[in-house]
mmCIF file of C-alpha atoms and ligand atoms in Angstrom:
data_model
loop_
_atom_site.group_PDB
_atom_site.id
_atom_site.type_symbol
_atom_site.label_atom_id
_atom_site.label_comp_id
_atom_site.label_asym_id
_atom_site.label_seq_id
_atom_site.Cartn_x
_atom_site.Cartn_y
_atom_site.Cartn_z
ATOM 1 C CA UNK A 1 6.866 -6.623 -10.116
ATOM 2 C CA UNK A 2 3.293 -6.021 -11.233
ATOM 3 C CA UNK A 3 1.082 -3.632 -9.261
ATOM 4 C CA UNK A 4 -2.649 -3.484 -9.876
ATOM 5 C CA UNK A 5 -4.631 -0.951 -7.901
ATOM 6 C CA UNK A 6 -8.354 -0.263 -7.973
ATOM 7 C CA UNK A 7 -8.423 -1.428 -11.579
ATOM 8 C CA UNK A 8 -11.885 -1.112 -13.131
ATOM 9 C CA UNK A 9 -13.284 -1.880 -16.589
ATOM 10 C CA UNK A 10 -16.822 -1.531 -17.886
ATOM 11 C CA UNK A 11 -18.241 -2.780 -21.171
ATOM 12 C CA UNK A 12 -21.614 -1.323 -22.140
ATOM 13 C CA UNK A 13 -22.470 -0.401 -18.556
ATOM 14 C CA UNK A 14 -21.446 -3.816 -17.152
ATOM 15 C CA UNK A 15 -18.539 -3.786 -14.713
ATOM 16 C CA UNK A 16 -16.274 -6.681 -15.752
ATOM 17 C CA UNK A 17 -13.266 -5.700 -13.599
ATOM 18 C CA UNK A 18 -14.332 -4.220 -10.299
ATOM 19 C CA UNK A 19 -11.774 -2.176 -8.284
ATOM 20 C CA UNK A 20 -9.262 -5.020 -8.402
ATOM 21 C CA UNK A 21 -6.011 -4.612 -6.413
ATOM 22 C CA UNK A 22 -3.109 -7.048 -6.103
ATOM 23 C CA UNK A 23 0.666 -7.256 -6.526
ATOM 24 C CA UNK A 24 2.588 -9.975 -8.364
ATOM 25 C CA UNK A 25 6.066 -10.448 -6.946
ATOM 26 C CA UNK A 26 9.233 -11.660 -8.653
ATOM 27 C CA UNK A 27 10.698 -15.103 -8.054
ATOM 28 C CA UNK A 28 7.369 -16.921 -7.998
ATOM 29 C CA UNK A 29 4.709 -18.209 -10.348
ATOM 30 C CA UNK A 30 1.395 -16.500 -9.619
ATOM 31 C CA UNK A 31 -1.769 -18.165 -10.891
ATOM 32 C CA UNK A 32 -4.585 -15.801 -11.855
ATOM 33 C CA UNK A 33 -7.739 -17.853 -11.477
ATOM 34 C CA UNK A 34 -11.431 -17.350 -11.918
ATOM 35 C CA UNK A 35 -14.413 -18.926 -13.657
ATOM 36 C CA UNK A 36 -15.109 -18.193 -17.347
ATOM 37 C CA UNK A 37 -15.977 -14.533 -17.761
ATOM 38 C CA UNK A 38 -14.475 -13.529 -14.379
ATOM 39 C CA UNK A 39 -12.430 -10.742 -15.971
ATOM 40 C CA UNK A 40 -8.966 -12.314 -16.195
ATOM 41 C CA UNK A 41 -8.312 -11.538 -19.870
ATOM 42 C CA UNK A 42 -9.731 -8.029 -19.438
ATOM 43 C CA UNK A 43 -7.317 -7.435 -16.549
ATOM 44 C CA UNK A 44 -4.320 -8.766 -18.510
ATOM 45 C CA UNK A 45 -5.279 -6.692 -21.564
ATOM 46 C CA UNK A 46 -5.286 -3.531 -19.437
ATOM 47 C CA UNK A 47 -1.929 -4.511 -17.939
ATOM 48 C CA UNK A 48 -0.533 -4.860 -21.488
ATOM 49 C CA UNK A 49 -1.961 -1.586 -22.736
ATOM 50 C CA UNK A 50 -4.441 -3.356 -25.054
ATOM 51 C CA UNK A 51 -7.509 -1.953 -23.275
ATOM 52 C CA UNK A 52 -7.981 1.320 -21.425
ATOM 53 C CA UNK A 53 -9.010 1.098 -17.743
ATOM 54 C CA UNK A 54 -12.116 3.013 -16.644
ATOM 55 C CA UNK A 55 -10.425 3.455 -13.275
ATOM 56 C CA UNK A 56 -7.325 2.540 -11.318
ATOM 57 C CA UNK A 57 -3.861 1.597 -12.509
ATOM 58 C CA UNK A 58 -1.979 -1.452 -13.781
ATOM 59 C CA UNK A 59 1.797 -1.011 -13.584
ATOM 60 C CA UNK A 60 4.797 -3.107 -14.589
ATOM 61 C CA UNK A 61 8.002 -2.172 -12.792
ATOM 62 C CA UNK A 62 6.285 1.032 -11.641
ATOM 63 C CA UNK A 63 5.265 2.155 -15.145
ATOM 64 C CA UNK A 64 2.286 1.785 -17.436
ATOM 65 C CA UNK A 65 2.962 -0.563 -20.363
ATOM 66 C CA UNK A 66 2.565 2.332 -22.801
ATOM 67 C CA UNK A 67 5.353 4.222 -21.013
ATOM 68 C CA UNK A 68 7.893 1.376 -21.200
ATOM 69 C CA UNK A 69 10.886 1.929 -23.430
ATOM 70 C CA UNK A 70 11.331 -1.212 -25.653
ATOM 71 C CA UNK A 71 8.478 -3.042 -23.864
ATOM 72 C CA UNK A 72 9.441 -6.524 -25.144
ATOM 73 C CA UNK A 73 12.650 -6.231 -23.124
ATOM 74 C CA UNK A 74 10.613 -5.702 -19.926
ATOM 75 C CA UNK A 75 7.491 -7.797 -20.450
ATOM 76 C CA UNK A 76 6.831 -10.930 -22.461
ATOM 77 C CA UNK A 77 3.191 -11.743 -23.092
ATOM 78 C CA UNK A 78 1.184 -14.591 -24.536
ATOM 79 C CA UNK A 79 -2.411 -13.708 -25.261
ATOM 80 C CA UNK A 80 -4.489 -15.862 -27.596
ATOM 81 C CA UNK A 81 -1.752 -17.913 -29.294
ATOM 82 C CA UNK A 82 -4.546 -19.950 -30.897
ATOM 83 C CA UNK A 83 -5.369 -17.041 -33.189
ATOM 84 C CA UNK A 84 -1.789 -16.711 -34.501
ATOM 85 C CA UNK A 85 -2.309 -17.527 -38.195
ATOM 86 C CA UNK A 86 0.874 -16.603 -39.932
ATOM 87 C CA UNK A 87 1.816 -17.596 -43.462
ATOM 88 C CA UNK A 88 5.414 -17.010 -42.408
ATOM 89 C CA UNK A 89 7.757 -19.592 -40.959
ATOM 90 C CA UNK A 90 8.246 -19.624 -37.208
ATOM 91 C CA UNK A 91 11.794 -18.319 -37.671
ATOM 92 C CA UNK A 92 10.676 -15.508 -40.016
ATOM 93 C CA UNK A 93 7.876 -14.531 -37.611
ATOM 94 C CA UNK A 94 10.303 -14.295 -34.681
ATOM 95 C CA UNK A 95 12.996 -12.575 -36.764
ATOM 96 C CA UNK A 96 10.540 -9.864 -37.842
ATOM 97 C CA UNK A 97 9.426 -9.372 -34.254
ATOM 98 C CA UNK A 98 13.051 -9.141 -33.078
ATOM 99 C CA UNK A 99 13.941 -6.614 -35.813
ATOM 100 C CA UNK A 100 10.922 -4.435 -34.980
ATOM 101 C CA UNK A 101 11.991 -4.319 -31.349
ATOM 102 C CA UNK A 102 15.731 -3.799 -31.763
ATOM 103 C CA UNK A 103 16.561 -7.312 -30.566
ATOM 104 C CA UNK A 104 19.541 -9.190 -32.058
ATOM 105 C CA UNK A 105 18.845 -11.944 -34.654
ATOM 106 C CA UNK A 106 20.950 -14.346 -32.570
ATOM 107 C CA UNK A 107 18.290 -14.300 -29.907
ATOM 108 C CA UNK A 108 15.800 -15.960 -32.316
ATOM 109 C CA UNK A 109 17.886 -19.146 -32.360
ATOM 110 C CA UNK A 110 18.181 -19.050 -28.579
ATOM 111 C CA UNK A 111 14.423 -18.767 -27.938
ATOM 112 C CA UNK A 112 13.645 -21.481 -30.545
ATOM 113 C CA UNK A 113 16.063 -23.666 -28.609
ATOM 114 C CA UNK A 114 14.422 -22.825 -25.239
ATOM 115 C CA UNK A 115 10.981 -23.861 -26.539
ATOM 116 C CA UNK A 116 12.326 -26.935 -28.362
ATOM 117 C CA UNK A 117 11.223 -25.791 -31.846
ATOM 118 C CA UNK A 118 14.519 -25.387 -33.777
ATOM 119 C CA UNK A 119 13.847 -28.419 -35.956
ATOM 120 C CA UNK A 120 10.489 -27.004 -37.065
ATOM 121 C CA UNK A 121 11.512 -23.367 -37.315
ATOM 122 C CA UNK A 122 11.255 -23.405 -41.112
ATOM 123 C CA UNK A 123 7.616 -24.547 -41.191
ATOM 124 C CA UNK A 124 4.727 -22.082 -41.516
ATOM 125 C CA UNK A 125 3.142 -21.085 -38.211
ATOM 126 C CA UNK A 126 -0.318 -21.465 -39.776
ATOM 127 C CA UNK A 127 0.309 -25.233 -40.134
ATOM 128 C CA UNK A 128 1.192 -25.726 -36.463
ATOM 129 C CA UNK A 129 -0.927 -27.470 -33.828
ATOM 130 C CA UNK A 130 -2.179 -25.405 -30.886
ATOM 131 C CA UNK A 131 0.620 -26.799 -28.708
ATOM 132 C CA UNK A 132 3.258 -25.756 -31.271
ATOM 133 C CA UNK A 133 1.701 -22.309 -31.608
ATOM 134 C CA UNK A 134 1.797 -21.973 -27.807
ATOM 135 C CA UNK A 135 5.520 -22.750 -27.950
ATOM 136 C CA UNK A 136 6.136 -20.164 -30.661
ATOM 137 C CA UNK A 137 4.036 -17.663 -28.665
ATOM 138 C CA UNK A 138 6.215 -18.333 -25.637
ATOM 139 C CA UNK A 139 9.367 -18.010 -27.758
ATOM 140 C CA UNK A 140 8.091 -14.578 -28.841
ATOM 141 C CA UNK A 141 7.397 -13.653 -25.208
ATOM 142 C CA UNK A 142 10.977 -14.598 -24.288
ATOM 143 C CA UNK A 143 12.648 -12.726 -27.193
ATOM 144 C CA UNK A 144 13.537 -9.626 -25.175
ATOM 145 C CA UNK A 145 14.723 -11.683 -22.167
ATOM 146 C CA UNK A 146 12.058 -9.905 -20.050
ATOM 147 C CA UNK A 147 11.909 -9.915 -16.258
ATOM 148 C CA UNK A 148 8.097 -10.105 -16.335
ATOM 149 C CA UNK A 149 6.012 -12.748 -18.138
ATOM 150 C CA UNK A 150 2.246 -12.521 -18.567
ATOM 151 C CA UNK A 151 0.524 -15.546 -20.082
ATOM 152 C CA UNK A 152 -3.218 -15.893 -20.685
ATOM 153 C CA UNK A 153 -4.386 -19.526 -20.449
ATOM 154 C CA UNK A 154 -1.018 -20.915 -21.677
ATOM 155 C CA UNK A 155 -1.939 -24.468 -20.633
ATOM 156 C CA UNK A 156 -5.289 -24.454 -22.430
ATOM 157 C CA UNK A 157 -5.462 -27.229 -25.030
ATOM 158 C CA UNK A 158 -2.036 -28.741 -24.338
ATOM 159 C CA UNK A 159 -1.458 -32.477 -24.034
ATOM 160 C CA UNK A 160 0.066 -33.870 -20.803
ATOM 161 C CA UNK A 161 3.630 -33.600 -22.168
ATOM 162 C CA UNK A 162 2.986 -29.985 -23.152
ATOM 163 C CA UNK A 163 1.522 -29.227 -19.739
ATOM 164 C CA UNK A 164 4.573 -30.697 -17.999
ATOM 165 C CA UNK A 165 6.916 -28.831 -20.322
ATOM 166 C CA UNK A 166 5.275 -25.446 -19.729
ATOM 167 C CA UNK A 167 5.107 -26.060 -15.985
ATOM 168 C CA UNK A 168 8.848 -26.758 -15.798
ATOM 169 C CA UNK A 169 9.685 -23.835 -18.065
ATOM 170 C CA UNK A 170 7.642 -21.351 -15.985
ATOM 171 C CA UNK A 171 8.980 -22.648 -12.687
ATOM 172 C CA UNK A 172 12.522 -22.350 -14.065
ATOM 173 C CA UNK A 173 11.892 -18.763 -15.219
ATOM 174 C CA UNK A 174 10.491 -17.835 -11.788
ATOM 175 C CA UNK A 175 13.462 -19.433 -10.026
ATOM 176 C CA UNK A 176 15.723 -17.105 -12.041
ATOM 177 C CA UNK A 177 13.941 -14.246 -10.236
ATOM 178 C CA UNK A 178 11.428 -13.327 -12.937
ATOM 179 C CA UNK A 179 7.825 -12.314 -12.267
ATOM 180 C CA UNK A 180 5.493 -14.885 -13.818
ATOM 181 C CA UNK A 181 1.718 -14.338 -13.992
ATOM 182 C CA UNK A 182 -0.469 -16.862 -15.760
ATOM 183 C CA UNK A 183 -4.226 -17.130 -15.964
ATOM 184 C CA UNK A 184 -6.433 -20.183 -15.996
ATOM 185 C CA UNK A 185 -9.991 -21.103 -15.111
ATOM 186 C CA UNK A 186 -8.867 -24.502 -13.769
ATOM 187 C CA UNK A 187 -7.332 -25.023 -10.337
ATOM 188 C CA UNK A 188 -6.044 -28.434 -11.467
ATOM 189 C CA UNK A 189 -3.698 -26.630 -13.883
ATOM 190 C CA UNK A 190 -2.478 -24.278 -11.189
ATOM 191 C CA UNK A 191 -1.912 -26.412 -8.148
ATOM 192 C CA UNK A 192 1.335 -27.928 -9.414
ATOM 193 C CA UNK A 193 2.517 -24.833 -11.280
ATOM 194 C CA UNK A 194 1.774 -21.800 -9.113
ATOM 195 C CA UNK A 195 3.175 -20.707 -5.766
ATOM 196 C CA UNK A 196 0.718 -17.871 -5.266
ATOM 197 C CA UNK A 197 -2.914 -17.627 -6.296
ATOM 198 C CA UNK A 198 -5.041 -14.610 -7.103
ATOM 199 C CA UNK A 199 -8.659 -15.774 -7.447
ATOM 200 C CA UNK A 200 -11.307 -13.457 -8.876
ATOM 201 C CA UNK A 201 -15.012 -13.766 -9.628
ATOM 202 C CA UNK A 202 -17.291 -11.324 -11.453
ATOM 203 C CA UNK A 203 -14.335 -8.968 -11.759
ATOM 204 C CA UNK A 204 -13.715 -8.702 -8.008
ATOM 205 C CA UNK A 205 -11.090 -10.179 -5.669
ATOM 206 C CA UNK A 206 -12.032 -13.435 -3.934
ATOM 207 C CA UNK A 207 -8.656 -14.571 -2.544
ATOM 208 C CA UNK A 208 -5.027 -13.440 -2.707
ATOM 209 C CA UNK A 209 -3.207 -16.359 -1.115
ATOM 210 C CA UNK A 210 -0.640 -19.113 -1.625
ATOM 211 C CA UNK A 211 -1.260 -22.704 -2.658
ATOM 212 C CA UNK A 212 0.036 -23.827 0.769
ATOM 213 C CA UNK A 213 -2.182 -21.374 2.701
ATOM 214 C CA UNK A 214 -5.289 -22.352 0.769
ATOM 215 C CA UNK A 215 -4.574 -26.062 1.308
ATOM 216 C CA UNK A 216 -4.105 -25.479 5.066
ATOM 217 C CA UNK A 217 -7.233 -23.329 5.348
ATOM 218 C CA UNK A 218 -9.393 -25.974 3.736
ATOM 219 C CA UNK A 219 -7.862 -28.868 5.658
ATOM 220 C CA UNK A 220 -10.739 -30.779 7.229
ATOM 221 C CA UNK A 221 -9.160 -32.231 10.354
ATOM 222 C CA UNK A 222 -7.528 -35.583 11.049
ATOM 223 C CA UNK A 223 -9.179 -38.981 10.676
ATOM 224 C CA UNK A 224 -8.307 -41.396 13.507
ATOM 225 C CA UNK A 225 -9.182 -45.082 13.906
ATOM 226 C CA UNK A 226 -8.708 -46.772 17.271
ATOM 227 C CA UNK A 227 -10.273 -49.719 19.101
ATOM 228 C CA UNK A 228 -10.393 -47.414 22.179
ATOM 229 C CA UNK A 229 -12.582 -44.711 20.646
ATOM 230 C CA UNK A 230 -14.456 -43.747 23.847
ATOM 231 C CA UNK A 231 -11.334 -43.453 25.961
ATOM 232 C CA UNK A 232 -9.434 -41.538 23.274
ATOM 233 C CA UNK A 233 -12.344 -39.139 22.668
ATOM 234 C CA UNK A 234 -12.167 -38.190 26.366
ATOM 235 C CA UNK A 235 -8.375 -37.686 26.169
ATOM 236 C CA UNK A 236 -8.754 -35.513 23.064
ATOM 237 C CA UNK A 237 -11.533 -33.450 24.648
ATOM 238 C CA UNK A 238 -9.313 -32.753 27.641
ATOM 239 C CA UNK A 239 -6.783 -30.986 25.384
ATOM 240 C CA UNK A 240 -9.569 -28.953 23.745
ATOM 241 C CA UNK A 241 -9.870 -30.900 20.465
ATOM 242 C CA UNK A 242 -13.223 -31.190 18.698
ATOM 243 C CA UNK A 243 -14.121 -34.811 17.964
ATOM 244 C CA UNK A 244 -16.940 -36.304 15.928
ATOM 245 C CA UNK A 245 -17.529 -39.933 15.042
ATOM 246 C CA UNK A 246 -18.294 -40.943 11.457
ATOM 247 C CA UNK A 247 -20.784 -43.670 10.555
ATOM 248 C CA UNK A 248 -17.954 -46.041 9.587
ATOM 249 C CA UNK A 249 -16.311 -45.818 12.978
ATOM 250 C CA UNK A 250 -13.569 -43.214 12.420
ATOM 251 C CA UNK A 251 -13.074 -40.155 14.609
ATOM 252 C CA UNK A 252 -12.655 -36.820 12.835
ATOM 253 C CA UNK A 253 -10.493 -34.597 15.039
ATOM 254 C CA UNK A 254 -10.071 -30.848 14.551
ATOM 255 C CA UNK A 255 -7.591 -28.719 16.485
ATOM 256 C CA UNK A 256 -4.416 -30.752 16.976
ATOM 257 C CA UNK A 257 -2.228 -31.878 14.088
ATOM 258 C CA UNK A 258 -1.765 -35.552 13.148
ATOM 259 C CA UNK A 259 1.642 -35.799 14.953
ATOM 260 C CA UNK A 260 0.168 -34.188 18.112
ATOM 261 C CA UNK A 261 -2.673 -36.718 18.065
ATOM 262 C CA UNK A 262 -0.255 -39.648 17.629
ATOM 263 C CA UNK A 263 1.889 -38.410 20.551
ATOM 264 C CA UNK A 264 -1.140 -37.956 22.777
ATOM 265 C CA UNK A 265 -2.205 -41.540 22.020
ATOM 266 C CA UNK A 266 1.284 -42.893 22.731
ATOM 267 C CA UNK A 267 1.413 -41.036 26.069
ATOM 268 C CA UNK A 268 -2.036 -42.362 27.078
ATOM 269 C CA UNK A 269 -1.299 -45.948 25.994
ATOM 270 C CA UNK A 270 -3.980 -45.840 23.260
ATOM 271 C CA UNK A 271 -3.629 -48.133 20.238
ATOM 272 C CA UNK A 272 -4.098 -46.356 16.910
ATOM 273 C CA UNK A 273 -4.899 -48.141 13.646
ATOM 274 C CA UNK A 274 -4.885 -45.027 11.462
ATOM 275 C CA UNK A 275 -4.095 -41.315 11.658
ATOM 276 C CA UNK A 276 -4.503 -39.320 8.435
ATOM 277 C CA UNK A 277 -4.986 -35.652 7.592
ATOM 278 C CA UNK A 278 -8.226 -35.042 5.706
ATOM 279 C CA UNK A 279 -7.286 -32.413 3.171
ATOM 280 C CA UNK A 280 -10.006 -31.263 0.869
ATOM 281 C CA UNK A 281 -8.547 -30.837 -2.569
ATOM 282 C CA UNK A 282 -7.625 -27.387 -3.792
ATOM 283 C CA UNK A 283 -10.193 -27.977 -6.518
ATOM 284 C CA UNK A 284 -12.907 -28.291 -3.819
ATOM 285 C CA UNK A 285 -11.668 -25.112 -2.152
ATOM 286 C CA UNK A 286 -11.712 -23.261 -5.465
ATOM 287 C CA UNK A 287 -15.217 -24.509 -6.331
ATOM 288 C CA UNK A 288 -16.512 -23.346 -2.959
ATOM 289 C CA UNK A 289 -14.792 -19.966 -3.184
ATOM 290 C CA UNK A 290 -16.142 -19.284 -6.665
ATOM 291 C CA UNK A 291 -19.570 -20.920 -6.306
ATOM 292 C CA UNK A 292 -21.384 -17.589 -6.154
ATOM 293 C CA UNK A 293 -19.215 -15.979 -8.809
ATOM 294 C CA UNK A 294 -19.647 -18.393 -11.684
ATOM 295 C CA UNK A 295 -21.769 -16.965 -14.472
ATOM 296 C CA UNK A 296 -21.944 -20.124 -16.502
ATOM 297 C CA UNK A 297 -22.290 -23.017 -14.059
ATOM 298 C CA UNK A 298 -24.815 -25.493 -15.405
ATOM 299 C CA UNK A 299 -27.903 -26.879 -13.717
ATOM 300 C CA UNK A 300 -29.171 -23.760 -12.005
ATOM 301 C CA UNK A 301 -31.627 -21.341 -13.532
ATOM 302 C CA UNK A 302 -31.267 -17.799 -12.262
HETATM 303 N N1 LIG B 1 -14.339 -6.168 -25.853
HETATM 304 C C1 LIG B 1 -15.386 -6.513 -25.089
HETATM 305 N N2 LIG B 1 -16.615 -5.987 -25.283
HETATM 306 C C2 LIG B 1 -17.660 -6.318 -24.520
HETATM 307 N N3 LIG B 1 -17.593 -7.196 -23.481
HETATM 308 C C3 LIG B 1 -16.417 -7.754 -23.233
HETATM 309 C C4 LIG B 1 -15.244 -7.451 -24.014
HETATM 310 N N4 LIG B 1 -14.198 -8.163 -23.504
HETATM 311 C C5 LIG B 1 -14.700 -8.895 -22.471
HETATM 312 N N5 LIG B 1 -16.020 -8.655 -22.303
HETATM 313 C C6 LIG B 1 -16.882 -9.246 -21.248
HETATM 314 O O1 LIG B 1 -16.239 -9.070 -20.032
HETATM 315 C C7 LIG B 1 -16.443 -10.203 -19.180
HETATM 316 C C8 LIG B 1 -15.103 -10.721 -18.713
HETATM 317 O O2 LIG B 1 -14.439 -11.323 -19.816
HETATM 318 P P1 LIG B 1 -12.930 -11.836 -19.742
HETATM 319 O O3 LIG B 1 -12.598 -12.382 -21.085
HETATM 320 O O4 LIG B 1 -12.066 -10.778 -19.193
HETATM 321 O O5 LIG B 1 -13.058 -13.015 -18.694
HETATM 322 P P2 LIG B 1 -12.069 -14.225 -18.410
HETATM 323 O O6 LIG B 1 -11.991 -14.347 -16.920
HETATM 324 O O7 LIG B 1 -10.795 -14.033 -19.133
HETATM 325 O O8 LIG B 1 -12.870 -15.453 -18.981
HETATM 326 P P3 LIG B 1 -12.361 -16.810 -19.707
HETATM 327 O O9 LIG B 1 -11.842 -17.720 -18.641
HETATM 328 O O10 LIG B 1 -13.649 -17.316 -20.280
HETATM 329 O O11 LIG B 1 -11.365 -16.431 -20.734
HETATM 330 C C9 LIG B 1 -17.267 -11.200 -19.970
HETATM 331 O O12 LIG B 1 -18.616 -11.070 -19.585
HETATM 332 C C10 LIG B 1 -17.048 -10.750 -21.403
HETATM 333 O O13 LIG B 1 -18.173 -11.064 -22.189
#
């Protein structure tokens, strides 16, 4: 469990994390989303004791990171794997990390196995591709078998196989009851990976929701095609539905669900050619939610 309350960070007078509060619960993957510069990394760095908050608290299992005994056994973190330039082999890097944290050497083999890197464990980390470094970074995060995982942009720069691999790994770790928090600035990376979503902009909370709730909230009604449009519009209006006709002859119905509309038509002897829910994509929802919060969106001069 991660608890963030009123967390605030300022750099040179600019508030980059602004009284942020949210909880991250075990047993689910929580996506931490926001445009570039929204304050995600700053928040994660405070959570991991790498930056000092100017206000509020960031707790893991009820304690500050700095107060955890053998922190690697409570929290695994991946922050900036791209910058990991080690002249050591992957195995030596992990073995040193294990030794420094009182973790058995045997665990190194296990985590190399989990991330599929045993065959390359003897090669120098500095020679690895970004995707391989991400895997070694995740192996390091898993060394202490932690119940909480915090990953900053772990999908960034991975090829489709890597993306699928990390998605399955994180979902598996969450299904074992672990708390998994990962950041991204792309909804497309999150919609298949995360259960819950915490969306921030300019350091402040925009939405604390689930993928399913956000999809339902931004659903745009049901598209219906029928040769009896006039008659069916009257029947729909009688049950309180809102109906508007589109220029290509469809009816967009808001209020009832698609099955309710189909049943109403069947009961009234109306022929339907099409009934389909018009879901806006989560990407659209995210773009709308963060439209005012993006510092770097092109095309507009402020
Ligand atoms: N050490 C620092 N000193 C000064 N400013 C900083 C520092 N770290 C972050 N910032 C500023 O804080 C703001 C938030 O940055 P942060 O990296 O937390 O955002 P982010 O949401 O992780 O963005 P991205 O998706 O681009 O990684 C930015 O304006 C950034 O320039």
